[in-house]
Amino acid sequence: MSAPYGSWSSPFSPAAIAAASPRIDGARFVGDEVWWGESVPAEGGRVAVRSSTGDLVLPAPWSARSRVHEYGGGAWTADHDGTLYFVDGKDQRVRRKPRGGDPVPLTPAGPAYGGLRLQHGRLFAVREDLTVDPHRRGIVEIPLDGSAADDEHVLTVVVESDGFYAHPALSPDGSRIAWVEWHAPRMPWQEASLVIAGRDRRIVVPTRAALQPEWLGDDELVYADDPSGRWALHRLRLDGDGAAGTPRTATPEVDADTGYGLWVLGNRWFQPLDDGRVVAVRTNGRDDVVVVSRDGSARPLDLLADGHVSVDDASGSRVLLSGSSSTTAPGVWAVDVDSGDVERIAGGAPSDPAWMPTASALLVDGPHGPVHAFAYAPRNPEQAAPDNELPPYVVLVHGGPTAHVTGASSAAIAFYTSRGIGVLDVNYGGSTGYGRAYRERLDGRWGVADVDDVIAAARGLADAGLADPARIAIRGGSAGGWTVLSALVRGGTFAAGISRYGVADLRMLVEHSHDFEAHYIEGLVGPLPDAEQLYVDRSPLTHADRIDVPVLLMQGGVDRVVPPEQSEAIRDALQARGVDHEYVLYPDEGHGFRAAETIVDALERELAFLGRVFGFTPAD
């Protein structure tokens, strides 16, 4: 059946997208079971813990969610007997929940906890205390008997300062603990140290941007670092006195990263096996998973997971992987690295190739170098457009901006492509997954290089005859929303813009910024007060009078990263000039939409907005 692009009927309803949008939050072997964390959009986005037996390990109203560094991560763990340890999303206290029992607190009220690690019968966490001035963060050991629930002095403080910490790792004999730390104004992907403490010695290992130390024995560590510009595995042996030897690369240099931006505390890019081999993720746009032998040779695993893969746990020759895939829904898989057997634990249902678009890698030349993107052409097995019509496209801009997209299969993308709207997902300069040089392209040039790159990608798509140049919209959230608004200010490429909780004014962002990102903008734009004029000149709010195309603004009412004042300032500027715009406030949402009703409403509004702007009538 022939129908105009955008008007095709689709089985991907907004309600179906909301139901298909759970976020996987880690997985663990628990005895003969596998447990994993999963958000529940129908319950306000709370994070439940589920079991492969079908049991709901952490039922409502509890939610395993950390707010350390604002973005949290590592909010739960478990022992092999089935005792769950989790950070309560409401009060940020760590709680212990015996199998079949009720949660009991292990930490006092006040500070927040995250990055939980249960190792050799001992529980460690990253603690952040924003109730004191200056704010304090560190690594603590939490007694399992509940004795610290009302007395913080019972906690063992491993390290504490006004810096930042991640990835506590205890040696098998319990005599040493390693971690990653960094200090303002640097971000962890710019400069982070590997520290080892114990046996009356503290060692700061020379590193560039260390990630995830793991012990291979009592005297040997493996960790990721990027001295050559690509994160790769390194091994470090300690002598009998605890002194560190010279780190050596664990694998030959490859054009891929094992690691990316340390935004959340729960990501794990590799896991050691008992025999010294390491299962690791390598990213160059998409992910590959390899088994690294002690001699440095690497053998790829034949897996479906190829996007934002986390190697969550290991037991014998089996590992647990969570992440996205080009051919399935996001999921959790148990993989035997010797036999190659793959067991689907959760999610991971195969995508219907008739409906699910395939991501085509797109590389275009931009003013600052090559620009990477993934293009998804419209796909619907039951409908087609007239021969003389080119499809409208939505250019997606990820947040961060130090993050990346992977070309994974996505019902959220199929929501558009199945209706006849193409999608272009751009990894603009500053994105991870392509090495440090690509990541640093944005240093000092946020609002310039990112905008140049998304414009170059959109024009490249149109020049190739793949998109209607008069019907290209741009959509992004948070830092991606900043790029949306900045691109609309630039004018000439995009016919409409959709900004979800987007940054509109840099000075306002700095004023409301939380500790983790307090100095982030300095590297992306410049230090204050010297660069204040740059902050004014770069901000879309300063040049809102240049926006002359329709804009849809959506905002969470309790967003602590980008408060509503940002979107409302743009709204007021557009309203004063009579520019076509819509503003939607979701009072109970924070930085990122989690509740099913919000996801549904936002998608319905976006589709109606694009139909109105681009001149098509959505089938639904």
mmCIF file of N, CA and C in Angstrom, residues 134-138 159-165 181-183:
data_model
loop_
_atom_site.group_PDB
_atom_site.id
_atom_site.type_symbol
_atom_site.label_atom_id
_atom_site.label_comp_id
_atom_site.label_asym_id
_atom_site.label_seq_id
_atom_site.Cartn_x
_atom_site.Cartn_y
_atom_site.Cartn_z
ATOM 1 N N PRO A 134 33.076 21.565 53.058
ATOM 2 C CA PRO A 134 32.863 21.102 51.682
ATOM 3 C C PRO A 134 32.325 19.676 51.628
ATOM 4 N N HIS A 135 31.689 19.355 50.502
ATOM 5 C CA HIS A 135 31.145 18.026 50.322
ATOM 6 C C HIS A 135 32.264 16.994 50.386
ATOM 7 N N ARG A 136 31.929 15.817 50.925
ATOM 8 C CA ARG A 136 32.931 14.773 51.095
ATOM 9 C C ARG A 136 32.512 13.514 50.346
ATOM 10 N N ARG A 137 33.508 12.872 49.751
ATOM 11 C CA ARG A 137 33.291 11.593 49.096
ATOM 12 C C ARG A 137 34.426 10.652 49.457
ATOM 13 N N GLY A 138 34.161 9.369 49.348
ATOM 14 C CA GLY A 138 35.206 8.411 49.643
ATOM 15 C C GLY A 138 34.722 6.997 49.451
ATOM 16 N N VAL A 159 39.162 5.675 52.346
ATOM 17 C CA VAL A 159 39.746 6.916 51.845
ATOM 18 C C VAL A 159 38.623 7.940 51.767
ATOM 19 N N GLU A 160 38.956 9.221 51.966
ATOM 20 C CA GLU A 160 37.930 10.256 51.921
ATOM 21 C C GLU A 160 38.579 11.596 51.643
ATOM 22 N N SER A 161 37.913 12.416 50.826
ATOM 23 C CA SER A 161 38.388 13.772 50.540
ATOM 24 C C SER A 161 37.259 14.490 49.813
ATOM 25 N N ASP A 162 37.573 15.638 49.211
ATOM 26 C CA ASP A 162 36.580 16.313 48.386
ATOM 27 C C ASP A 162 36.728 15.904 46.922
ATOM 28 N N GLY A 163 37.525 14.857 46.650
ATOM 29 C CA GLY A 163 37.674 14.331 45.300
ATOM 30 C C GLY A 163 36.563 13.354 44.955
ATOM 31 N N PHE A 164 36.829 12.496 43.970
ATOM 32 C CA PHE A 164 35.831 11.556 43.475
ATOM 33 C C PHE A 164 36.459 10.163 43.417
ATOM 34 N N TYR A 165 35.623 9.139 43.620
ATOM 35 C CA TYR A 165 36.129 7.776 43.743
ATOM 36 C C TYR A 165 35.222 6.795 43.016
ATOM 37 N N GLU A 181 40.554 7.234 41.427
ATOM 38 C CA GLU A 181 40.165 8.542 41.963
ATOM 39 C C GLU A 181 40.566 9.650 41.012
ATOM 40 N N TRP A 182 39.835 10.750 41.087
ATOM 41 C CA TRP A 182 40.160 11.928 40.284
ATOM 42 C C TRP A 182 39.735 13.166 41.060
ATOM 43 N N HIS A 183 40.249 14.299 40.637
ATOM 44 C CA HIS A 183 40.013 15.537 41.376
ATOM 45 C C HIS A 183 39.703 16.668 40.403
#
